[in-house]
Amino acid sequence: MTQMEAAKRRIITHEMNSVAKQEGVSPKFIQQGIASGKVILLYDTTGRFNPVGIGPGLRIKINANIGTSCDYCDPEMEIQKAKEAEKWGADTLMDLSAYGDIRKIRTQIIKSVRVPVGVVPVYQAASEAIHCAGTHLSMKEHNFFEVVIESIRDGCTMLTVHCSVNKGILHKLSRSNRIIKITSKGGGIIASWMKANDAENPFFRRFDDLLDIARRHDTILSFGAAFRSGCVSDGADSIHKEELATLGKLVKRARKAGVQIKVEGPGHLAAHQIGPFIRKAKKLCKGAPLGVLGPIVTDIAPGYDYITFAIGATLAILHGADYLCTVYPSEHLGLPILEDIPLGIIAARIAAHAGDLAHGSSNIAWDNRMARARASLDWASQLKEAIDPYLAKSIRERIPTKGAGCSVCGHLCPHKLFGEV
């Protein structure tokens, strides 16, 4: 019995109780959320990590992407990145490895952390086809599903599958005036394979087979946004909206089958487009948990896209996003290095915390502790409460101070002056 099947029968599982305790809500709230499909629960039968809940009414969760490429394949470095992401507060990890011994890399990463790990199975299928035949276009339909099953057996809790790519949408895409036709790697792999082989997407054509695999293993399916916008001018266009409508139909079928679903959201969107788009996505996808890949609010800031992401992510949370996919300073430029991981995770945590506060989170106690420490010029407590105490301490110590305040106000510190009066 899957978590969704149990929830529909009004059974509260051990995992539901665990998530309820972590989130400070009732077990019934979790059970009803899972039954409706608006909340998902990631868990591991071996107890490798604590169950994680994602959805409305729960703390915003953060995912971190890691993984190899043909330009840089160092499995040990990816394990270090995984540990670093967990250290800085990632709730989940996605191993996006697309080169090397992908299965070995995946299993080593899973063993090295105590958070849920997911993958994009088609990356491995494409990589293996390239290794064997020189091109991903040589993939066979059964390869798509073999890697899905293998990933689940290796301990992956969540699979990103691009089920929305189909011949109908591809036909419209080819006639669209998009600047960037497709920016999703998984979507691009499947779309090019379909064109070259004059075939339908196996994940779309045999969606019931995919559901059967997921149900038997109680695995989360994350619907990849194959046609998310790759620049703000393409934001919220008819192609992406049609994809969401397609996903909405698949969400309905998945829920009927007792399979938990998460939907991935927009990539690049101007700030004023975010609210309407998130609300539309939630409506079309029947309230399924929504994870956002950004949104990136401007295209002009390579090297600073962890900042453009934090802006867009905060706005997305205000309008209903549930899950953030971390963006690193290296976005649009190259594979993240180890030093990029904290910057991306912290940007995501700031956005998530700001969103949680806007939703009335009890975590305002954290902000209040910082505020009281500032008012009393208690520097030890301020550094302790900082989201990045190491950076805060190094900045504090850059310019020696003569008084109790900081080097901005010096002897004119308002806290000190008012306190003395």
Tab-separated table of N, CA and C in Angstrom, residues 111-184:
chain	number	residue	atom	x	y	z
A	111	LYS	N	24.574	6.896	-0.294
A	111	LYS	CA	25.163	6.397	0.953
A	111	LYS	C	25.817	7.506	1.781
A	112	SER	N	26.176	8.608	1.132
A	112	SER	CA	26.970	9.641	1.816
A	112	SER	C	26.127	10.681	2.542
A	113	VAL	N	24.811	10.713	2.297
A	113	VAL	CA	23.966	11.747	2.904
A	113	VAL	C	22.745	11.123	3.563
A	114	ARG	N	22.095	11.929	4.391
A	114	ARG	CA	20.883	11.474	5.088
A	114	ARG	C	19.689	12.346	4.698
A	115	VAL	N	19.577	12.606	3.403
A	115	VAL	CA	18.418	13.305	2.849
A	115	VAL	C	17.969	12.535	1.608
A	116	PRO	N	16.726	12.731	1.163
A	116	PRO	CA	16.260	12.046	-0.049
A	116	PRO	C	17.088	12.446	-1.262
A	117	VAL	N	17.346	11.485	-2.134
A	117	VAL	CA	18.094	11.725	-3.374
A	117	VAL	C	17.240	11.295	-4.565
A	118	GLY	N	17.166	12.165	-5.562
A	118	GLY	CA	16.435	11.847	-6.778
A	118	GLY	C	17.341	11.918	-7.988
A	119	VAL	N	16.819	11.489	-9.136
A	119	VAL	CA	17.587	11.520	-10.386
A	119	VAL	C	16.651	11.840	-11.549
A	120	VAL	N	17.264	12.112	-12.712
A	120	VAL	CA	16.544	12.219	-13.974
A	120	VAL	C	16.963	11.001	-14.795
A	121	PRO	N	16.178	9.925	-14.816
A	121	PRO	CA	16.619	8.662	-15.425
A	121	PRO	C	17.063	8.776	-16.874
A	122	VAL	N	16.451	9.673	-17.644
A	122	VAL	CA	16.782	9.746	-19.065
A	122	VAL	C	18.215	10.228	-19.288
A	123	TYR	N	18.812	10.904	-18.309
A	123	TYR	CA	20.215	11.310	-18.438
A	123	TYR	C	21.104	10.061	-18.557
A	124	GLN	N	20.859	9.096	-17.683
A	124	GLN	CA	21.658	7.875	-17.716
A	124	GLN	C	21.388	7.087	-18.987
A	125	ALA	N	20.123	6.993	-19.378
A	125	ALA	CA	19.783	6.259	-20.601
A	125	ALA	C	20.498	6.865	-21.807
A	126	ALA	N	20.503	8.195	-21.886
A	126	ALA	CA	21.156	8.879	-23.002
A	126	ALA	C	22.671	8.692	-22.948
A	127	SER	N	23.253	8.796	-21.750
A	127	SER	CA	24.696	8.651	-21.594
A	127	SER	C	25.155	7.262	-22.000
A	128	GLU	N	24.401	6.244	-21.609
A	128	GLU	CA	24.768	4.874	-21.952
A	128	GLU	C	24.634	4.625	-23.454
A	129	ALA	N	23.630	5.228	-24.073
A	129	ALA	CA	23.467	5.080	-25.519
A	129	ALA	C	24.636	5.734	-26.260
A	130	ILE	N	25.061	6.893	-25.780
A	130	ILE	CA	26.208	7.581	-26.398
A	130	ILE	C	27.470	6.734	-26.258
A	131	HIS	N	27.635	6.126	-25.085
A	131	HIS	CA	28.811	5.295	-24.835
A	131	HIS	C	28.832	4.076	-25.753
A	132	CYS	N	27.667	3.497	-26.001
A	132	CYS	CA	27.586	2.258	-26.793
A	132	CYS	C	27.544	2.512	-28.305
A	133	ALA	N	26.791	3.551	-28.702
A	133	ALA	CA	26.552	3.747	-30.139
A	133	ALA	C	26.965	5.114	-30.648
A	134	GLY	N	27.471	5.963	-29.750
A	134	GLY	CA	27.939	7.266	-30.190
A	134	GLY	C	26.887	8.347	-30.231
A	135	THR	N	25.631	8.021	-29.938
A	135	THR	CA	24.555	9.011	-29.971
A	135	THR	C	23.393	8.571	-29.087
A	136	HIS	N	22.754	9.554	-28.434
A	136	HIS	CA	21.592	9.244	-27.608
A	136	HIS	C	20.390	8.865	-28.467
A	137	LEU	N	20.464	9.172	-29.755
A	137	LEU	CA	19.343	8.868	-30.646
A	137	LEU	C	19.165	7.367	-30.853
A	138	SER	N	20.154	6.583	-30.427
A	138	SER	CA	20.072	5.126	-30.562
A	138	SER	C	19.309	4.465	-29.415
A	139	MET	N	18.854	5.252	-28.440
A	139	MET	CA	18.101	4.674	-27.328
A	139	MET	C	16.890	3.902	-27.838
A	140	LYS	N	16.562	2.830	-27.137
A	140	LYS	CA	15.351	2.067	-27.407
A	140	LYS	C	14.318	2.384	-26.330
A	141	GLU	N	13.072	2.122	-26.648
A	141	GLU	CA	12.003	2.465	-25.712
A	141	GLU	C	12.192	1.800	-24.358
A	142	HIS	N	12.653	0.546	-24.376
A	142	HIS	CA	12.803	-0.166	-23.100
A	142	HIS	C	13.897	0.450	-22.232
A	143	ASN	N	14.865	1.165	-22.847
A	143	ASN	CA	15.930	1.800	-22.063
A	143	ASN	C	15.381	2.833	-21.090
A	144	PHE	N	14.339	3.549	-21.507
A	144	PHE	CA	13.723	4.569	-20.658
A	144	PHE	C	13.269	3.952	-19.334
A	145	PHE	N	12.626	2.793	-19.424
A	145	PHE	CA	12.022	2.184	-18.241
A	145	PHE	C	13.034	1.371	-17.434
A	146	GLU	N	14.026	0.802	-18.094
A	146	GLU	CA	15.048	0.037	-17.372
A	146	GLU	C	15.785	0.925	-16.368
A	147	VAL	N	16.116	2.140	-16.789
A	147	VAL	CA	16.847	3.040	-15.892
A	147	VAL	C	15.941	3.525	-14.762
A	148	VAL	N	14.653	3.706	-15.042
A	148	VAL	CA	13.699	4.078	-13.998
A	148	VAL	C	13.708	3.030	-12.889
A	149	ILE	N	13.582	1.764	-13.271
A	149	ILE	CA	13.542	0.676	-12.284
A	149	ILE	C	14.875	0.572	-11.544
A	150	GLU	N	15.972	0.675	-12.277
A	150	GLU	CA	17.294	0.589	-11.655
A	150	GLU	C	17.501	1.699	-10.631
A	151	SER	N	17.076	2.905	-10.959
A	151	SER	CA	17.241	4.045	-10.046
A	151	SER	C	16.457	3.844	-8.762
A	152	ILE	N	15.249	3.333	-8.883
A	152	ILE	CA	14.425	3.079	-7.695
A	152	ILE	C	15.078	2.025	-6.816
A	153	ARG	N	15.565	0.950	-7.439
A	153	ARG	CA	16.192	-0.127	-6.667
A	153	ARG	C	17.462	0.334	-5.967
A	154	ASP	N	18.112	1.334	-6.538
A	154	ASP	CA	19.335	1.863	-5.925
A	154	ASP	C	19.044	2.781	-4.743
A	155	GLY	N	17.781	3.133	-4.538
A	155	GLY	CA	17.416	3.951	-3.381
A	155	GLY	C	16.957	5.350	-3.690
A	156	CYS	N	16.727	5.678	-4.969
A	156	CYS	CA	16.223	7.010	-5.311
A	156	CYS	C	14.770	7.146	-4.883
A	157	THR	N	14.472	8.256	-4.250
A	157	THR	CA	13.150	8.488	-3.685
A	157	THR	C	12.240	9.241	-4.642
A	158	MET	N	12.846	9.984	-5.555
A	158	MET	CA	12.073	10.833	-6.455
A	158	MET	C	12.714	10.799	-7.842
A	159	LEU	N	11.872	10.660	-8.871
A	159	LEU	CA	12.350	10.614	-10.244
A	159	LEU	C	11.739	11.758	-11.036
A	160	THR	N	12.584	12.528	-11.718
A	160	THR	CA	12.071	13.547	-12.623
A	160	THR	C	11.884	12.915	-14.000
A	161	VAL	N	10.654	12.932	-14.470
A	161	VAL	CA	10.317	12.334	-15.766
A	161	VAL	C	9.589	13.379	-16.607
A	162	HIS	N	9.979	13.473	-17.864
A	162	HIS	CA	9.409	14.489	-18.755
A	162	HIS	C	8.269	13.865	-19.556
A	163	CYS	N	7.141	13.720	-18.893
A	163	CYS	CA	5.989	13.034	-19.487
A	163	CYS	C	5.187	13.916	-20.433
A	164	SER	N	5.387	15.207	-20.352
A	164	SER	CA	4.559	16.140	-21.127
A	164	SER	C	5.032	16.302	-22.562
A	165	VAL	N	6.257	15.849	-22.871
A	165	VAL	CA	6.760	15.983	-24.238
A	165	VAL	C	5.978	15.026	-25.137
A	166	ASN	N	5.286	15.563	-26.104
A	166	ASN	CA	4.550	14.712	-27.047
A	166	ASN	C	4.558	15.355	-28.423
A	167	LYS	N	4.134	14.598	-29.411
A	167	LYS	CA	4.208	15.070	-30.797
A	167	LYS	C	3.394	16.342	-31.023
A	168	GLY	N	2.252	16.441	-30.345
A	168	GLY	CA	1.398	17.612	-30.524
A	168	GLY	C	2.077	18.894	-30.093
A	169	ILE	N	2.685	18.873	-28.900
A	169	ILE	CA	3.356	20.074	-28.401
A	169	ILE	C	4.607	20.379	-29.229
A	170	LEU	N	5.341	19.344	-29.644
A	170	LEU	CA	6.535	19.577	-30.453
A	170	LEU	C	6.189	20.242	-31.784
A	171	HIS	N	5.070	19.860	-32.354
A	171	HIS	CA	4.643	20.479	-33.609
A	171	HIS	C	4.396	21.972	-33.399
A	172	LYS	N	3.732	22.315	-32.301
A	172	LYS	CA	3.461	23.727	-32.016
A	172	LYS	C	4.743	24.474	-31.652
A	173	LEU	N	5.650	23.785	-30.966
A	173	LEU	CA	6.920	24.411	-30.599
A	173	LEU	C	7.708	24.821	-31.841
A	174	SER	N	7.719	23.956	-32.852
A	174	SER	CA	8.482	24.248	-34.063
A	174	SER	C	7.931	25.456	-34.806
A	175	ARG	N	6.657	25.770	-34.579
A	175	ARG	CA	6.025	26.906	-35.251
A	175	ARG	C	5.946	28.145	-34.362
A	176	SER	N	6.415	28.026	-33.128
A	176	SER	CA	6.309	29.143	-32.185
A	176	SER	C	7.391	30.178	-32.451
A	177	ASN	N	7.205	31.365	-31.858
A	177	ASN	CA	8.206	32.431	-32.013
A	177	ASN	C	9.091	32.548	-30.776
A	178	ARG	N	9.235	31.463	-30.040
A	178	ARG	CA	10.127	31.458	-28.885
A	178	ARG	C	11.557	31.816	-29.294
A	179	ILE	N	12.220	32.573	-28.425
A	179	ILE	CA	13.633	32.866	-28.657
A	179	ILE	C	14.471	31.625	-28.374
A	180	ILE	N	14.209	30.985	-27.225
A	180	ILE	CA	14.884	29.742	-26.836
A	180	ILE	C	13.851	28.629	-26.886
A	181	LYS	N	13.939	27.780	-27.892
A	181	LYS	CA	12.900	26.777	-28.115
A	181	LYS	C	12.738	25.828	-26.925
A	182	ILE	N	13.864	25.315	-26.424
A	182	ILE	CA	13.785	24.379	-25.307
A	182	ILE	C	15.044	24.519	-24.454
A	183	THR	N	14.871	24.639	-23.148
A	183	THR	CA	16.005	24.840	-22.240
A	183	THR	C	16.195	23.691	-21.260
A	184	SER	N	15.244	22.757	-21.245
A	184	SER	CA	15.330	21.584	-20.374
A	184	SER	C	16.211	20.522	-21.019
